[in-house]
Tab-separated table of C-alpha atoms in Angstrom:
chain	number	residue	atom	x	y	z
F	742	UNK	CA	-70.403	9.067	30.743
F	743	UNK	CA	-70.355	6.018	33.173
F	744	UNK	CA	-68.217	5.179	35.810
F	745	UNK	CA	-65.993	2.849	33.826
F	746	UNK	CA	-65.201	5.112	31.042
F	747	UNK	CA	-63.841	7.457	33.399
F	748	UNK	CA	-61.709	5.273	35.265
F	749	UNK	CA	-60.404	4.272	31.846
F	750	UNK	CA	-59.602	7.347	30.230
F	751	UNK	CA	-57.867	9.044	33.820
F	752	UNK	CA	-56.090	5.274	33.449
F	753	UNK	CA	-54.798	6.584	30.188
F	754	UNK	CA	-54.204	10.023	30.877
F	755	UNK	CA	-51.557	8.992	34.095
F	756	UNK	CA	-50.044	6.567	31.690
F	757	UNK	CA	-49.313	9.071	29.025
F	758	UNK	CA	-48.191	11.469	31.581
F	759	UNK	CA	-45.604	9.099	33.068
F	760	UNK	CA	-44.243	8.028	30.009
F	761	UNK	CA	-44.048	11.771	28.759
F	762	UNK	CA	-42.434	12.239	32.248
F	763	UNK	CA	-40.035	9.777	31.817
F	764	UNK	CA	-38.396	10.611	27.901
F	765	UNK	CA	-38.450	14.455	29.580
F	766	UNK	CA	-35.964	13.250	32.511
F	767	UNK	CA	-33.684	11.172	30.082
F	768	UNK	CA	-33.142	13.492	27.901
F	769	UNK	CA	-32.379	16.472	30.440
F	770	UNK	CA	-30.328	13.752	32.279
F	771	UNK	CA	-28.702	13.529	28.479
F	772	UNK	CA	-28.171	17.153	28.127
F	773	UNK	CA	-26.316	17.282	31.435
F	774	UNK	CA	-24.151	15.174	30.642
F	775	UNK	CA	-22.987	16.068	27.234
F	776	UNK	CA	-22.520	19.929	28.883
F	777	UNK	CA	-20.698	18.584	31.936
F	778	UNK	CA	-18.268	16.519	29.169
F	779	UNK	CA	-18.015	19.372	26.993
F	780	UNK	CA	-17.211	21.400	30.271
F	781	UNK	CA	-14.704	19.200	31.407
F	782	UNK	CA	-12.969	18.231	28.556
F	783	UNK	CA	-13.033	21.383	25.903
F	784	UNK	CA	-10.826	23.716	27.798
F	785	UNK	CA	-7.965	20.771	27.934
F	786	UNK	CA	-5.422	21.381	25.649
F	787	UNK	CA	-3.949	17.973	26.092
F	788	UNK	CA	-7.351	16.015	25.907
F	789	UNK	CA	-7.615	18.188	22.053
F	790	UNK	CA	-4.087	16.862	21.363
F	791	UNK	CA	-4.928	13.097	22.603
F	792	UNK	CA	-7.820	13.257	20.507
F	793	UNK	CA	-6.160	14.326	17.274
F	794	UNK	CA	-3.208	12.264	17.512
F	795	UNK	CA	-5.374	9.407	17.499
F	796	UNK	CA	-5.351	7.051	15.018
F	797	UNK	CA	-7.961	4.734	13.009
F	798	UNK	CA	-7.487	0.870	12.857
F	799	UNK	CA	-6.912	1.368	9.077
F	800	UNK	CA	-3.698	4.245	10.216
F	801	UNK	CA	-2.477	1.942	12.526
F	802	UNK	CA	-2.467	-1.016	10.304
F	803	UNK	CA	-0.985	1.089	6.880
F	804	UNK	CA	2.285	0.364	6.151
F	805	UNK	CA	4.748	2.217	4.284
F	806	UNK	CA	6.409	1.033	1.047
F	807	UNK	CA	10.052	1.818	0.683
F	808	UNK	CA	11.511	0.077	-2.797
F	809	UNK	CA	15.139	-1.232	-1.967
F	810	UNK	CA	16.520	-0.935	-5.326
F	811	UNK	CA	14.640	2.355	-6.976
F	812	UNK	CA	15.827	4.387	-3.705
F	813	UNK	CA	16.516	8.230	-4.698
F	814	UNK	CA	20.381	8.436	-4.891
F	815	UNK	CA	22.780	11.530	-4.292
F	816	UNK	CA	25.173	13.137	-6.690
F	817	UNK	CA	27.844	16.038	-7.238
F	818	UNK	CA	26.864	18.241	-9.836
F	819	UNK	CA	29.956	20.257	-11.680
F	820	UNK	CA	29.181	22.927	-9.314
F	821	UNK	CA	29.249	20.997	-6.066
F	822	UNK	CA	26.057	21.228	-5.171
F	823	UNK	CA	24.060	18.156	-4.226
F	824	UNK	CA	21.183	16.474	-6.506
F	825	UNK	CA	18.825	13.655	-6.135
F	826	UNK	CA	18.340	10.900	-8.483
F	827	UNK	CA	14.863	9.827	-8.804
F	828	UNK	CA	14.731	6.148	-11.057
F	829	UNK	CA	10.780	5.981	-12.402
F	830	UNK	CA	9.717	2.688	-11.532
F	831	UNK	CA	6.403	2.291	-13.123
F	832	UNK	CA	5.330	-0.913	-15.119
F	833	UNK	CA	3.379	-0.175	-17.754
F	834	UNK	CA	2.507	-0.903	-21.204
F	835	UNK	CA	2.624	1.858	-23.769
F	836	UNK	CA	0.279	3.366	-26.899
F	837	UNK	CA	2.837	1.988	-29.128
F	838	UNK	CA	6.394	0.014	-28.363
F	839	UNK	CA	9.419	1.733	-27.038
F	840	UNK	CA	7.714	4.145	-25.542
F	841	UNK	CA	9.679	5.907	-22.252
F	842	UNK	CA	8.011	6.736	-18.403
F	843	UNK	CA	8.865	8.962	-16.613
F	844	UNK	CA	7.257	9.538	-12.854
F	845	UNK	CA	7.734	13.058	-12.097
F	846	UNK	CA	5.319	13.002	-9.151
F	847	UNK	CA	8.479	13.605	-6.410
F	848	UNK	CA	8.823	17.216	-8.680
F	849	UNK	CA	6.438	20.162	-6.767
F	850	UNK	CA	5.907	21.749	-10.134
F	851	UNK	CA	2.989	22.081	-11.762
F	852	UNK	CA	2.434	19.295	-15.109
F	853	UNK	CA	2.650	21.983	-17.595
F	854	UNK	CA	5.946	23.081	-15.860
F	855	UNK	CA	7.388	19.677	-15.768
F	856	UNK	CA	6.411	19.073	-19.660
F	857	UNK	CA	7.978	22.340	-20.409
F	858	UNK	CA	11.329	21.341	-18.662
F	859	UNK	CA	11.081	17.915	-20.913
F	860	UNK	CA	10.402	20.374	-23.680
F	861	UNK	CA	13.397	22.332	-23.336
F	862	UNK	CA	16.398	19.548	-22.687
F	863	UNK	CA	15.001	16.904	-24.889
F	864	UNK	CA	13.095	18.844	-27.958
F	865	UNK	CA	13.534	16.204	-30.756
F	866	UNK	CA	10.769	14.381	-28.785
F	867	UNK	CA	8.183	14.081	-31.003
F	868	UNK	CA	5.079	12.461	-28.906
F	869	UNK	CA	3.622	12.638	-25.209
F	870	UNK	CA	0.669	11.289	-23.475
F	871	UNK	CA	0.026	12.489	-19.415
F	872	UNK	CA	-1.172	9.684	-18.209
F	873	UNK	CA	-3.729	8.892	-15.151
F	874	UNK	CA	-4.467	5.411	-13.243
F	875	UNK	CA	-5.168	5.075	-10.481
F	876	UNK	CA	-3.065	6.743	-8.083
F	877	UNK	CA	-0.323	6.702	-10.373
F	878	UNK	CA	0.331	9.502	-12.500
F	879	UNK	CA	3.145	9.475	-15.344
F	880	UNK	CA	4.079	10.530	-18.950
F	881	UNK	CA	4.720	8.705	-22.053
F	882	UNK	CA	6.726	9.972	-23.719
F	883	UNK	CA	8.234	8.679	-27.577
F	884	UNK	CA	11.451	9.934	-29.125
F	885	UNK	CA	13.547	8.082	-31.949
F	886	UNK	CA	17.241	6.818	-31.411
F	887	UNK	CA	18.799	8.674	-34.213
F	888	UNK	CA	17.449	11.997	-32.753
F	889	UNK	CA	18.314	11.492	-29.540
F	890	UNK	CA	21.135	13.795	-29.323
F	891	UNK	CA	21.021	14.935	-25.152
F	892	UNK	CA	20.860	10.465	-24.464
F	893	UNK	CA	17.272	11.099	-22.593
F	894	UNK	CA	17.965	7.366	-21.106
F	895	UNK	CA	20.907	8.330	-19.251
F	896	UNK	CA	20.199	11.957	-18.256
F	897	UNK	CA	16.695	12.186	-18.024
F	898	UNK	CA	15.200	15.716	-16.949
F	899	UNK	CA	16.551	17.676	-14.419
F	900	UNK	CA	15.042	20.552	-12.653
F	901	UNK	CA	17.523	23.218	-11.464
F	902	UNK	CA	15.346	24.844	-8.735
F	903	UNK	CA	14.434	22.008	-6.746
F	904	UNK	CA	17.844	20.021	-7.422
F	905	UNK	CA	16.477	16.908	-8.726
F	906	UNK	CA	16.866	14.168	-11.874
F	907	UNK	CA	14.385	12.377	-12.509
F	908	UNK	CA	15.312	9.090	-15.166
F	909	UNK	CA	13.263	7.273	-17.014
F	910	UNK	CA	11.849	3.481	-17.646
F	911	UNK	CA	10.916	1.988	-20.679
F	912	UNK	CA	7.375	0.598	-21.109
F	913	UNK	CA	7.014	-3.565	-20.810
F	914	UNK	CA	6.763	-5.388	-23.577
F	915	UNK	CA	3.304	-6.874	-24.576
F	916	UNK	CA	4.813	-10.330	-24.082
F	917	UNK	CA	5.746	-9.670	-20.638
F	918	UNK	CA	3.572	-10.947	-17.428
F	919	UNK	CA	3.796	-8.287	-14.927
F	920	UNK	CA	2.423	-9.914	-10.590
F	921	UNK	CA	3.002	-7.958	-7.518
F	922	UNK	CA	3.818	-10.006	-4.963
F	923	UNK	CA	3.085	-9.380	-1.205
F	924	UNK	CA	5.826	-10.846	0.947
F	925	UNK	CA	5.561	-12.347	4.897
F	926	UNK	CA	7.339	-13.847	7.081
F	927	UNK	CA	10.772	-12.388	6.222
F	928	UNK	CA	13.412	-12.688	8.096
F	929	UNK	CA	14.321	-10.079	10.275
F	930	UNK	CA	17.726	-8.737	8.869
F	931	UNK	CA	19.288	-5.876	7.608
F	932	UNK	CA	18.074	-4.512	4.257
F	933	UNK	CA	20.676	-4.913	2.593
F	934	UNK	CA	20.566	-8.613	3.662
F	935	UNK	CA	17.144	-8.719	3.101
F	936	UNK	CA	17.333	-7.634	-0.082
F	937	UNK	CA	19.882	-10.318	-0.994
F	938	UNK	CA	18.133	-13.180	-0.113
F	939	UNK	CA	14.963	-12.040	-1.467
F	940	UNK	CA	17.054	-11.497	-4.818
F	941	UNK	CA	18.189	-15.122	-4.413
F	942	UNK	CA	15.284	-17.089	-3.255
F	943	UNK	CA	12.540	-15.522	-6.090
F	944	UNK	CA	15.127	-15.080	-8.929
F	945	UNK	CA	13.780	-18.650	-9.996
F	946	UNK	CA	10.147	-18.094	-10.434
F	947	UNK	CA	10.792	-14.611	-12.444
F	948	UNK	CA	12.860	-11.797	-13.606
F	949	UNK	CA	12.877	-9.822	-10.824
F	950	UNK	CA	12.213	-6.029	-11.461
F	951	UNK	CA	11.249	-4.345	-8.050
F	952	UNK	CA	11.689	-5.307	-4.348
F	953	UNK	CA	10.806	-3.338	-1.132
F	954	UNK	CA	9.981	-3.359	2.131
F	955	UNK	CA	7.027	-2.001	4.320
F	956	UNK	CA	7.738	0.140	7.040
F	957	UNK	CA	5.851	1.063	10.183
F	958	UNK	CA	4.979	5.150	9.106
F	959	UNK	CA	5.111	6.351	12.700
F	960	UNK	CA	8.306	4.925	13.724
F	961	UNK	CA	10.116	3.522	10.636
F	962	UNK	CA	10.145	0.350	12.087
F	963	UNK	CA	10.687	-2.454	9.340
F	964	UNK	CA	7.570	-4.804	9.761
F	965	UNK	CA	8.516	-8.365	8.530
F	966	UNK	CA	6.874	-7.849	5.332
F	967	UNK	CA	7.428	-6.530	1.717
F	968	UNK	CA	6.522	-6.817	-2.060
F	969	UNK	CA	8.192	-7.465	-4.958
F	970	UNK	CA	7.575	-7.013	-8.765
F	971	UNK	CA	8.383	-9.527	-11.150
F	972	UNK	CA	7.807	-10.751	-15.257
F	973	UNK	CA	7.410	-14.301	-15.155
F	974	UNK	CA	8.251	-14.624	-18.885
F	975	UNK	CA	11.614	-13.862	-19.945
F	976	UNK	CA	11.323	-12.155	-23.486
F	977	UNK	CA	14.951	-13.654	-24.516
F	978	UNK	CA	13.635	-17.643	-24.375
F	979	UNK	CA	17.024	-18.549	-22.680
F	980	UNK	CA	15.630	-19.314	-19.056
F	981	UNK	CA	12.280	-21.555	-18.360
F	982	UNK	CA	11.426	-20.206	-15.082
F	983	UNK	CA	9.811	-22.527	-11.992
F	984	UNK	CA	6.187	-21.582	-11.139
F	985	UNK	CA	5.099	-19.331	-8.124
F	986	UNK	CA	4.014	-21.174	-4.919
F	987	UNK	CA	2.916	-19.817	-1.850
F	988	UNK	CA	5.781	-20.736	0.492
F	989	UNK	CA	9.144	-20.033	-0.300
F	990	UNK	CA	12.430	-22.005	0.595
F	991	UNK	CA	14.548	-18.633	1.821
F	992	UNK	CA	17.734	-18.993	-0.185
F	993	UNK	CA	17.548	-22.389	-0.375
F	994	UNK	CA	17.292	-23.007	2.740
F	995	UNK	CA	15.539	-26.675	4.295
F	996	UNK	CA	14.702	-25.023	7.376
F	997	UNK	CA	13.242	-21.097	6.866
F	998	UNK	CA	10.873	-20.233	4.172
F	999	UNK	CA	8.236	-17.334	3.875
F	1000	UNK	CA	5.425	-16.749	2.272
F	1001	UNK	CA	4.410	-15.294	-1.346
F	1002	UNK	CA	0.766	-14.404	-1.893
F	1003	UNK	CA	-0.302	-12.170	-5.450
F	1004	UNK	CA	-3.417	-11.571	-7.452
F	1005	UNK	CA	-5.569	-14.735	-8.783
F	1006	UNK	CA	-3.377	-17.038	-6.714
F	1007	UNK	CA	-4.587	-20.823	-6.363
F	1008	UNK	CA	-6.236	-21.578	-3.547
F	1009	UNK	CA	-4.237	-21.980	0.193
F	1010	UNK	CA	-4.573	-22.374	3.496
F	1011	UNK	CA	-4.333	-19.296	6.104
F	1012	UNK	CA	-3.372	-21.652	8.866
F	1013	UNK	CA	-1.072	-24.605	7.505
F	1014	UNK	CA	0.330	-22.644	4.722
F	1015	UNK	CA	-0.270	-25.633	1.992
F	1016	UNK	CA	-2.298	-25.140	-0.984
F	1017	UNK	CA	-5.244	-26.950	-2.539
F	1018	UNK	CA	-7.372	-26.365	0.093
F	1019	UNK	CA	-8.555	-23.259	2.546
F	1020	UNK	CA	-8.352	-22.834	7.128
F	1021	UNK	CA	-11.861	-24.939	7.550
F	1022	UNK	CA	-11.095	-27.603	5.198
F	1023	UNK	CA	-7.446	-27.937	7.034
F	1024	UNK	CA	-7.361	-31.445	8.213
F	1025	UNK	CA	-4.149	-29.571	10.691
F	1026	UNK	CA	-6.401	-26.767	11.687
F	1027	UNK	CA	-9.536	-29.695	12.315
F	1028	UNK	CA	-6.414	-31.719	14.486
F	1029	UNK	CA	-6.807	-28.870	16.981
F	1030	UNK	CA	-10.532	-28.736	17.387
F	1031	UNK	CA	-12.180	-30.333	20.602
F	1032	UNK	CA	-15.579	-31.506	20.853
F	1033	UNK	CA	-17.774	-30.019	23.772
F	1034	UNK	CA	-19.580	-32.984	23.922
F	1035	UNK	CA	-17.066	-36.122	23.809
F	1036	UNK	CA	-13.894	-34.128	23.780
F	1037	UNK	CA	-12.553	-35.707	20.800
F	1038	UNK	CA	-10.639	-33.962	18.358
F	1039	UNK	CA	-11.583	-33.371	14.854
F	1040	UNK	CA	-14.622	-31.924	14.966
């Protein structure tokens, strides 16, 4: 073996060796500090608490939904005690027309329990379905007028043990054209003032059928923002309702407005709130632009 061969394969061998050398003292450096962490930080009852109390971007960011006009009511029974009202406030077509809901999902019985109770106080019903979408679980249930004799409309099922009513809903209509609305901008009020002048401003565009709020779920703080439910075709004929737009005048109002956004909505703009157009063709949002290179604006 010559010379040079020599010198290049000892060349090799310290150049293997140092780079062996070098992953060895990262990863001990590695281990030592995951054990000193673990040391430091397991026996800490309050760093284990900190850690599990915090929350994801998509917890912090959830809202909860609180309807203000299906909200579980209090009653007197004859014998004084105290029962909740639960109003099902599902919208949903049905197998076949006239067709009741109910949402028994606030009962902690099990669904053959809950189908039993129905069972017992209403047994002239003749047909059920369970049904399953979603997150939304509900039955369907069919009974004729004439055999109604215990008014299932008006008394619904109640279940003794846990002290609750739950009443019904009747299925929409085929005709009818159910949009959930997401609302922003509200003012911030009272519910119950809230409530009114959400009533008033979208009363035009639809039969209004649900409205809520959305609530912070750590603190119960209200957030600004809502939804409501409505059917933009009134089944009577008697009322020709105005389309939906994005922004909307708060109880007629020239000067406060907030914003409507739903499902298959036309095309707006995120930053000037018009429609016809989206945030990077917004000749507003281009107004506010500055150019690096001749400090113009517009581009």
């Amino acid at each position: 073996m010559s010379m040079l061969e020599v010198i290049a394969n000892n060349q090799i061998y310290y150049g293997v060796n140092t780079i062996l050398n070098s992953i060895l003292v990262r990863y001990q450096i590695y281990f030592w500090t995951r054990s000193f962490h673990y040391l430091m930080v397991t026996p800490t009852s309050t760093s284990t608490q900190q850690r599990q109390q915090r929350r994801t971007y998509a917890q912090i960011v959830a809202s909860k939904r609180v309807s203000l006009v299906y909200k579980p009511s209090q009653t007197q029974n004859d014998e004084n005690e105290t029962i909740t009202i639960v109003k099902t406030h599902i919208y949903q077509r049905a197998r076949t027309q006239g067709a009741l809901l109910f949402d028994f999902s606030s009962v902690p019985l099990t669904a053959d329990l809950k189908i039993q109770m129905l069972r017992e106080q209403h047994p002239n019903c003749f047909g059920l379905i369970a049904k399953k979408e979603r997150n939304l679980e509900y039955l369907e249930v069919y009974i004729d007028n004439d055999d109604d004799d215990n008014d299932i409309c008006e008394t619904g099922v109640y279940f003794h043990e846990q002290k609750i009513r739950v009443l019904s809903r009747r299925a929409i209509y085929d005709a009818s054209q159910i949009v959930h609305l997401n609302l922003s901008d509200l003012p911030m009020l009272r519910p119950v003032k809230v409530l009114e002048g959400i009533t008033k401003s979208l009363e035009v565009f639809g039969d209004i059928l649900d409205i809520g709020l959305n609530y912070d779920p750590r603190h119960n703080f209200y957030m600004g923002t809502g939804y409501a439910v409505l059917d933009l075709n009134d089944l009577e004929g008697e009322v020709t309702f105005q389309p939906l737009s994005h922004t909307v005048s708060w109880c007629e109002s020239t000067v406060e407005d907030f914003h409507v956004t739903w499902k298959n909505m036309p095309t707006w703009c995120r930053y000037c709130h018009e429609e016809g157009h989206t945030k990077f063709n917004c000749e507003k949002s281009k107004a506010r632009i500055i150019c690096y290179n001749c400090h113009e604006v517009g581009h």
